[in-house]
GROMACS .gro file of C-alpha atoms in nm:
model
  384
    1UNK     CA    1  13.999   4.389   8.513
    2UNK     CA    2  13.787   4.670   8.667
    3UNK     CA    3  13.641   4.583   9.004
    4UNK     CA    4  13.270   4.698   9.084
    5UNK     CA    5  13.133   4.710   9.446
    6UNK     CA    6  12.803   4.536   9.419
    7UNK     CA    7  12.595   4.630   9.724
    8UNK     CA    8  12.286   4.438   9.623
    9UNK     CA    9  12.460   4.096   9.746
   10UNK     CA   10  12.417   3.993  10.100
   11UNK     CA   11  12.788   3.950  10.160
   12UNK     CA   12  12.887   4.257   9.968
   13UNK     CA   13  13.125   4.069   9.767
   14UNK     CA   14  13.351   4.224   9.510
   15UNK     CA   15  13.268   4.102   9.149
   16UNK     CA   16  13.541   4.133   8.874
   17UNK     CA   17  13.410   4.288   8.547
   18UNK     CA   18  13.607   4.195   8.230
   19UNK     CA   19  13.647   4.479   7.978
   20UNK     CA   20  13.619   4.403   7.616
   21UNK     CA   21  13.906   4.641   7.501
   22UNK     CA   22  14.245   4.727   7.646
   23UNK     CA   23  14.196   5.094   7.600
   24UNK     CA   24  13.951   5.263   7.829
   25UNK     CA   25  13.681   5.467   7.678
   26UNK     CA   26  13.697   5.853   7.719
   27UNK     CA   27  13.478   5.967   8.016
   28UNK     CA   28  13.148   6.139   7.886
   29UNK     CA   29  13.140   6.503   7.908
   30UNK     CA   30  12.988   6.643   8.202
   31UNK     CA   31  12.615   6.708   8.164
   32UNK     CA   32  12.543   7.077   8.153
   33UNK     CA   33  12.292   7.163   8.426
   34UNK     CA   34  12.016   7.370   8.287
   35UNK     CA   35  11.962   7.686   8.498
   36UNK     CA   36  11.619   7.692   8.660
   37UNK     CA   37  11.388   7.961   8.544
   38UNK     CA   38  11.432   8.262   8.778
   39UNK     CA   39  11.118   8.397   8.959
   40UNK     CA   40  11.026   8.742   8.822
   41UNK     CA   41  11.136   9.008   9.059
   42UNK     CA   42  10.894   9.206   9.239
   43UNK     CA   43  10.854   9.514   9.230
   44UNK     CA   44  10.812   9.508   8.849
   45UNK     CA   45  11.025   9.786   8.686
   46UNK     CA   46  10.810  10.081   8.591
   47UNK     CA   47  10.895  10.039   8.227
   48UNK     CA   48  10.723   9.708   8.238
   49UNK     CA   49  10.417   9.804   8.435
   50UNK     CA   50  10.131   9.897   8.237
   51UNK     CA   51   9.750   9.919   8.371
   52UNK     CA   52   9.623   9.852   8.018
   53UNK     CA   53   9.775   9.504   8.025
   54UNK     CA   54   9.664   9.386   8.378
   55UNK     CA   55   9.482   9.046   8.375
   56UNK     CA   56   9.167   9.205   8.492
   57UNK     CA   57   9.163   9.458   8.213
   58UNK     CA   58   9.246   9.191   7.942
   59UNK     CA   59   9.000   8.941   8.082
   60UNK     CA   60   8.745   8.807   7.834
   61UNK     CA   61   8.448   8.826   7.802
   62UNK     CA   62   8.404   9.085   8.073
   63UNK     CA   63   8.718   9.306   8.089
   64UNK     CA   64   8.747   9.589   8.336
   65UNK     CA   65   8.847   9.938   8.258
   66UNK     CA   66   9.184  10.057   8.413
   67UNK     CA   67   8.991  10.299   8.633
   68UNK     CA   68   8.769  10.026   8.761
   69UNK     CA   69   9.055   9.791   8.834
   70UNK     CA   70   9.221  10.071   9.026
   71UNK     CA   71   8.901  10.136   9.236
   72UNK     CA   72   8.874   9.782   9.302
   73UNK     CA   73   9.225   9.777   9.444
   74UNK     CA   74   9.167  10.074   9.646
   75UNK     CA   75   8.832   9.958   9.809
   76UNK     CA   76   8.981   9.631   9.889
   77UNK     CA   77   9.298   9.780  10.038
   78UNK     CA   78   9.083   9.991  10.272
   79UNK     CA   79   8.912   9.660  10.363
   80UNK     CA   80   9.226   9.502  10.432
   81UNK     CA   81   9.339   9.812  10.653
   82UNK     CA   82   9.025   9.814  10.861
   83UNK     CA   83   9.008   9.437  10.897
   84UNK     CA   84   9.367   9.412  11.026
   85UNK     CA   85   9.327   9.714  11.255
   86UNK     CA   86   9.266   9.723  11.622
   87UNK     CA   87   8.895   9.694  11.602
   88UNK     CA   88   8.915   9.358  11.428
   89UNK     CA   89   9.211   9.121  11.385
   90UNK     CA   90   9.444   9.365  11.576
   91UNK     CA   91   9.746   9.285  11.360
   92UNK     CA   92  10.073   9.504  11.378
   93UNK     CA   93  10.102   9.773  11.105
   94UNK     CA   94  10.375   9.591  10.923
   95UNK     CA   95  10.144   9.269  10.873
   96UNK     CA   96   9.870   9.479  10.741
   97UNK     CA   97  10.111   9.639  10.483
   98UNK     CA   98  10.236   9.295  10.404
   99UNK     CA   99   9.893   9.157  10.346
  100UNK     CA  100   9.820   9.466  10.119
  101UNK     CA  101  10.141   9.397   9.910
  102UNK     CA  102  10.047   9.021   9.875
  103UNK     CA  103   9.708   9.153   9.748
  104UNK     CA  104   9.867   9.370   9.488
  105UNK     CA  105  10.108   9.114   9.369
  106UNK     CA  106   9.843   8.853   9.337
  107UNK     CA  107   9.606   9.068   9.112
  108UNK     CA  108   9.910   9.159   8.903
  109UNK     CA  109   9.890   8.809   8.771
  110UNK     CA  110   9.525   8.708   8.851
  111UNK     CA  111   9.195   8.861   8.745
  112UNK     CA  112   8.950   9.011   8.977
  113UNK     CA  113   8.673   8.831   8.765
  114UNK     CA  114   8.809   8.494   8.871
  115UNK     CA  115   8.859   8.524   9.242
  116UNK     CA  116   8.644   8.711   9.495
  117UNK     CA  117   8.857   9.005   9.612
  118UNK     CA  118   8.724   8.982   9.960
  119UNK     CA  119   8.808   8.620   9.997
  120UNK     CA  120   9.153   8.701   9.854
  121UNK     CA  121   9.183   8.983  10.115
  122UNK     CA  122   9.103   8.726  10.392
  123UNK     CA  123   9.374   8.481  10.270
  124UNK     CA  124   9.628   8.766  10.244
  125UNK     CA  125   9.563   8.879  10.604
  126UNK     CA  126   9.600   8.510  10.725
  127UNK     CA  127   9.922   8.449  10.529
  128UNK     CA  128  10.061   8.792  10.636
  129UNK     CA  129   9.988   8.717  11.002
  130UNK     CA  130  10.206   8.396  10.969
  131UNK     CA  131  10.480   8.581  10.770
  132UNK     CA  132  10.519   8.860  11.030
  133UNK     CA  133  10.505   8.627  11.326
  134UNK     CA  134  10.148   8.754  11.425
  135UNK     CA  135   9.940   8.447  11.337
  136UNK     CA  136   9.559   8.449  11.382
  137UNK     CA  137   9.345   8.169  11.369
  138UNK     CA  138   9.149   8.090  11.054
  139UNK     CA  139   8.818   8.088  11.227
  140UNK     CA  140   8.889   8.427  11.395
  141UNK     CA  141   8.994   8.578  11.054
  142UNK     CA  142   8.695   8.451  10.876
  143UNK     CA  143   8.441   8.568  11.157
  144UNK     CA  144   8.595   8.919  11.181
  145UNK     CA  145   8.629   8.976  10.818
  146UNK     CA  146   8.270   8.844  10.739
  147UNK     CA  147   8.126   9.081  11.011
  148UNK     CA  148   8.305   9.383  10.870
  149UNK     CA  149   8.193   9.316  10.516
  150UNK     CA  150   7.840   9.248  10.634
  151UNK     CA  151   7.844   9.571  10.819
  152UNK     CA  152   7.954   9.758  10.505
  153UNK     CA  153   7.683   9.589  10.302
  154UNK     CA  154   7.419   9.697  10.544
  155UNK     CA  155   7.553  10.056  10.552
  156UNK     CA  156   7.540  10.054  10.172
  157UNK     CA  157   7.199   9.922  10.160
  158UNK     CA  158   7.086  10.178  10.427
  159UNK     CA  159   7.236  10.464  10.214
  160UNK     CA  160   7.047  10.327   9.906
  161UNK     CA  161   6.714  10.340  10.084
  162UNK     CA  162   6.782  10.682  10.236
  163UNK     CA  163   6.856  10.823   9.891
  164UNK     CA  164   6.546  10.694   9.770
  165UNK     CA  165   6.705  10.474   9.503
  166UNK     CA  166   6.639  10.113   9.410
  167UNK     CA  167   6.748   9.823   9.647
  168UNK     CA  168   6.963   9.602   9.417
  169UNK     CA  169   7.176   9.324   9.542
  170UNK     CA  170   7.474   9.442   9.744
  171UNK     CA  171   7.795   9.265   9.720
  172UNK     CA  172   7.609   8.950   9.581
  173UNK     CA  173   7.335   8.950   9.850
  174UNK     CA  174   6.984   9.053   9.826
  175UNK     CA  175   6.861   9.310  10.092
  176UNK     CA  176   6.653   9.040  10.264
  177UNK     CA  177   6.971   8.824  10.288
  178UNK     CA  178   7.174   9.088  10.418
  179UNK     CA  179   6.934   9.202  10.696
  180UNK     CA  180   6.842   8.852  10.805
  181UNK     CA  181   7.092   8.567  10.688
  182UNK     CA  182   7.024   8.222  10.797
  183UNK     CA  183   7.395   8.160  10.850
  184UNK     CA  184   7.419   8.444  11.094
  185UNK     CA  185   7.287   8.494  11.437
  186UNK     CA  186   7.101   8.791  11.565
  187UNK     CA  187   7.429   8.941  11.693
  188UNK     CA  188   7.570   8.948  11.328
  189UNK     CA  189   7.818   8.666  11.382
  190UNK     CA  190   7.874   8.389  11.135
  191UNK     CA  191   7.780   8.038  11.267
  192UNK     CA  192   8.076   7.818  11.267
  193UNK     CA  193   7.865   7.514  11.186
  194UNK     CA  194   7.682   7.671  10.890
  195UNK     CA  195   7.745   7.593  10.531
  196UNK     CA  196   7.852   7.938  10.451
  197UNK     CA  197   8.139   7.926  10.710
  198UNK     CA  198   8.248   7.581  10.589
  199UNK     CA  199   8.259   7.717  10.212
  200UNK     CA  200   8.457   8.021  10.333
  201UNK     CA  201   8.697   7.824  10.529
  202UNK     CA  202   8.761   7.580  10.240
  203UNK     CA  203   8.807   7.865   9.995
  204UNK     CA  204   9.026   8.084  10.197
  205UNK     CA  205   9.264   7.783  10.276
  206UNK     CA  206   9.277   7.706   9.883
  207UNK     CA  207   9.337   8.076   9.810
  208UNK     CA  208   9.623   8.087  10.052
  209UNK     CA  209   9.795   7.823   9.847
  210UNK     CA  210   9.706   7.986   9.525
  211UNK     CA  211   9.845   8.312   9.653
  212UNK     CA  212  10.176   8.139   9.748
  213UNK     CA  213  10.212   7.998   9.397
  214UNK     CA  214  10.103   8.313   9.221
  215UNK     CA  215  10.373   8.533   9.421
  216UNK     CA  216  10.645   8.271   9.378
  217UNK     CA  217  10.662   8.207   9.754
  218UNK     CA  218  10.835   8.551   9.778
  219UNK     CA  219  10.733   8.621  10.148
  220UNK     CA  220  11.010   8.875  10.254
  221UNK     CA  221  10.866   9.217  10.184
  222UNK     CA  222  11.051   9.542  10.214
  223UNK     CA  223  10.831   9.841  10.338
  224UNK     CA  224  10.906  10.204  10.299
  225UNK     CA  225  10.856  10.276  10.666
  226UNK     CA  226  11.214  10.183  10.783
  227UNK     CA  227  11.375  10.358  10.488
  228UNK     CA  228  11.189  10.678  10.536
  229UNK     CA  229  11.274  10.701  10.907
  230UNK     CA  230  11.635  10.640  10.816
  231UNK     CA  231  11.623  10.903  10.530
  232UNK     CA  232  11.457  11.166  10.775
  233UNK     CA  233  11.708  11.097  11.047
  234UNK     CA  234  12.008  11.105  10.810
  235UNK     CA  235  11.909  11.433  10.648
  236UNK     CA  236  11.845  11.589  10.993
  237UNK     CA  237  12.193  11.489  11.125
  238UNK     CA  238  12.367  11.633  10.830
  239UNK     CA  239  12.168  11.953  10.876
  240UNK     CA  240  12.050  11.953  10.513
  241UNK     CA  241  11.698  12.049  10.576
  242UNK     CA  242  11.539  12.351  10.744
  243UNK     CA  243  11.204  12.511  10.789
  244UNK     CA  244  11.097  12.780  10.542
  245UNK     CA  245  11.106  13.138  10.672
  246UNK     CA  246  10.715  13.153  10.706
  247UNK     CA  247  10.713  12.828  10.906
  248UNK     CA  248  11.004  12.907  11.110
  249UNK     CA  249  10.849  13.231  11.238
  250UNK     CA  250  10.546  13.035  11.376
  251UNK     CA  251  10.768  12.806  11.574
  252UNK     CA  252  10.736  12.862  11.956
  253UNK     CA  253  10.808  12.651  12.257
  254UNK     CA  254  10.588  12.556  12.549
  255UNK     CA  255  10.699  12.893  12.708
  256UNK     CA  256  10.588  13.085  12.423
  257UNK     CA  257  10.937  13.188  12.326
  258UNK     CA  258  11.076  13.125  11.976
  259UNK     CA  259  11.253  12.776  11.943
  260UNK     CA  260  11.610  12.728  11.955
  261UNK     CA  261  11.808  12.526  11.694
  262UNK     CA  262  11.804  12.187  11.882
  263UNK     CA  263  11.440  12.221  11.935
  264UNK     CA  264  11.374  12.308  11.575
  265UNK     CA  265  11.566  12.018  11.465
  266UNK     CA  266  11.384  11.766  11.696
  267UNK     CA  267  11.049  11.886  11.573
  268UNK     CA  268  11.167  11.892  11.214
  269UNK     CA  269  11.261  11.518  11.237
  270UNK     CA  270  10.948  11.427  11.413
  271UNK     CA  271  10.712  11.626  11.156
  272UNK     CA  272  10.888  11.499  10.859
  273UNK     CA  273  10.886  11.132  10.976
  274UNK     CA  274  10.525  11.146  11.094
  275UNK     CA  275  10.384  11.301  10.768
  276UNK     CA  276  10.599  11.066  10.559
  277UNK     CA  277  10.453  10.770  10.743
  278UNK     CA  278  10.102  10.896  10.641
  279UNK     CA  279  10.192  10.926  10.284
  280UNK     CA  280  10.345  10.570  10.281
  281UNK     CA  281  10.027  10.435  10.435
  282UNK     CA  282   9.831  10.592  10.149
  283UNK     CA  283  10.089  10.455   9.892
  284UNK     CA  284   9.978  10.098  10.004
  285UNK     CA  285   9.634  10.172   9.841
  286UNK     CA  286   9.792  10.206   9.499
  287UNK     CA  287   9.992   9.995   9.268
  288UNK     CA  288  10.318  10.162   9.348
  289UNK     CA  289  10.472   9.855   9.525
  290UNK     CA  290  10.446   9.689   9.186
  291UNK     CA  291  10.617   9.981   9.007
  292UNK     CA  292  10.901  10.102   9.240
  293UNK     CA  293  11.116   9.972   9.529
  294UNK     CA  294  11.041  10.042   9.886
  295UNK     CA  295  11.345  10.278   9.898
  296UNK     CA  296  11.213  10.484   9.623
  297UNK     CA  297  10.870  10.523   9.760
  298UNK     CA  298  11.026  10.611  10.101
  299UNK     CA  299  11.213  10.902   9.951
  300UNK     CA  300  10.899  11.021   9.768
  301UNK     CA  301  10.719  11.033  10.079
  302UNK     CA  302  11.000  11.220  10.261
  303UNK     CA  303  10.975  11.471   9.976
  304UNK     CA  304  10.600  11.508   9.998
  305UNK     CA  305  10.618  11.520  10.372
  306UNK     CA  306  10.871  11.801  10.364
  307UNK     CA  307  10.685  12.005  10.100
  308UNK     CA  308  10.364  11.952  10.282
  309UNK     CA  309  10.495  12.075  10.624
  310UNK     CA  310  10.705  12.369  10.512
  311UNK     CA  311  11.042  12.189  10.510
  312UNK     CA  312  11.297  12.224  10.240
  313UNK     CA  313  11.669  12.177  10.156
  314UNK     CA  314  11.912  12.424  10.274
  315UNK     CA  315  12.035  12.698  10.030
  316UNK     CA  316  12.232  12.563   9.744
  317UNK     CA  317  12.068  12.211   9.755
  318UNK     CA  318  11.770  12.079   9.580
  319UNK     CA  319  11.550  11.759   9.678
  320UNK     CA  320  11.711  11.554   9.421
  321UNK     CA  321  12.044  11.638   9.548
  322UNK     CA  322  11.943  11.521   9.884
  323UNK     CA  323  11.733  11.210   9.787
  324UNK     CA  324  12.016  10.983   9.631
  325UNK     CA  325  11.888  10.705   9.412
  326UNK     CA  326  11.584  10.839   9.267
  327UNK     CA  327  11.521  11.038   8.939
  328UNK     CA  328  11.298  11.335   8.880
  329UNK     CA  329  11.073  11.112   8.673
  330UNK     CA  330  11.045  10.853   8.956
  331UNK     CA  331  10.983  11.114   9.207
  332UNK     CA  332  10.721  11.276   9.002
  333UNK     CA  333  10.539  10.965   8.916
  334UNK     CA  334  10.536  10.834   9.282
  335UNK     CA  335  10.422  11.169   9.413
  336UNK     CA  336  10.145  11.236   9.154
  337UNK     CA  337   9.992  10.888   9.218
  338UNK     CA  338   9.992  10.931   9.594
  339UNK     CA  339   9.841  11.286   9.560
  340UNK     CA  340   9.572  11.155   9.326
  341UNK     CA  341   9.458  10.905   9.583
  342UNK     CA  342   9.487  11.147   9.872
  343UNK     CA  343   9.262  11.397   9.690
  344UNK     CA  344   9.010  11.142   9.591
  345UNK     CA  345   8.980  10.980   9.931
  346UNK     CA  346   8.995  11.275  10.175
  347UNK     CA  347   8.750  11.560  10.189
  348UNK     CA  348   8.843  11.906  10.302
  349UNK     CA  349   9.208  11.866  10.213
  350UNK     CA  350   9.411  12.181  10.150
  351UNK     CA  351   9.406  12.167   9.765
  352UNK     CA  352   9.641  12.489   9.757
  353UNK     CA  353   9.929  12.284   9.918
  354UNK     CA  354   9.881  11.995   9.662
  355UNK     CA  355   9.889  12.251   9.388
  356UNK     CA  356  10.206  12.401   9.507
  357UNK     CA  357  10.365  12.048   9.528
  358UNK     CA  358  10.265  11.981   9.178
  359UNK     CA  359  10.395  12.305   9.051
  360UNK     CA  360  10.723  12.224   9.212
  361UNK     CA  361  10.726  11.884   9.053
  362UNK     CA  362  10.664  12.042   8.712
  363UNK     CA  363  10.954  12.280   8.769
  364UNK     CA  364  11.165  11.989   8.866
  365UNK     CA  365  11.085  11.797   8.555
  366UNK     CA  366  11.145  12.113   8.332
  367UNK     CA  367  11.476  12.166   8.510
  368UNK     CA  368  11.588  11.829   8.377
  369UNK     CA  369  11.744  11.730   8.711
  370UNK     CA  370  11.776  11.347   8.707
  371UNK     CA  371  11.737  11.333   8.312
  372UNK     CA  372  11.450  11.188   8.125
  373UNK     CA  373  11.124  11.275   7.979
  374UNK     CA  374  10.946  11.608   8.056
  375UNK     CA  375  10.620  11.418   8.120
  376UNK     CA  376  10.572  11.265   8.460
  377UNK     CA  377  10.357  10.964   8.361
  378UNK     CA  378  10.145  10.955   8.040
  379UNK     CA  379   9.912  10.693   8.169
  380UNK     CA  380   9.818  10.875   8.487
  381UNK     CA  381   9.555  11.130   8.522
  382UNK     CA  382   9.707  11.479   8.589
  383UNK     CA  383   9.641  11.617   8.926
  384UNK     CA  384   9.510  11.976   8.892
   0.00000   0.00000   0.00000
């Protein structure tokens, strides 16, 4: 007899069970565990990224053009950067960068037409503060972001009035509502007991959960900043970079004398890293985090920084020899998208330097270093 332990009885007695046959049946085959579906990896490979197939572009019945979708991303990223800065939420730089990546990943799967981008930005800032161990209270986030948006709306309305144009609704609010909203006090703050504040609070909390599900709860974000610092310091220690002759002749110390080798090397690292960080900050306003890894973006920022500052590889080396892990096509695509953003956002930039960088990228592609196509990115507008 086979004995079975029956725990349901009070005395936990052992009850004999009589089998019907003398031969025991073969054990059933082990059940095959079905593998859970893996969460799609982000960043999305560049071969899978196409602006023409983003949800906002395919949305019906009111699709956006790829250019309009790109502009919506850029404007909202500027809002996130300003809202998270020292004048508003005072978040650390890494938290602002994380909020921006959350925003890009969210709208890679959701449409701008379905979710207000400023409310999504608030939720991204709230979530990024928690992720990067710099949490901010929800009421504080809503008040500061609301004031910043209202200030921008008033400025936009004022510009319309000065230019003599019509005064349409700005950001969904009429001119009268912008200048004197019943939910705001004379100082421009949002009343915490107003219906508008309650609606925003409920909406931001809901969007925080929607964002988490949309990005697959992937909260660990790699940013280019650490990688580009390591890259700049590593190239400097190996003495693989140097100033070009024209720039080197202009390097003088505090005493007015030409710099020695140690001084030149220290300034080279500092200038290379500082410019690279600026380019990395600019890259956050594009969809590059959806197309390439943080390491690849960091290497492209180092390249842009070096060529912009008159720093280049030593004789016998090329940038592709120094930047291990990135091809000519990837380097060109990242660089062109950052240059496109910088030229469109900043007035008075030295277009001659950017033309020289673009010429260098074209020559790099023609040389075939890294292999691949001779065209950097057919979907991107060429920077002249």
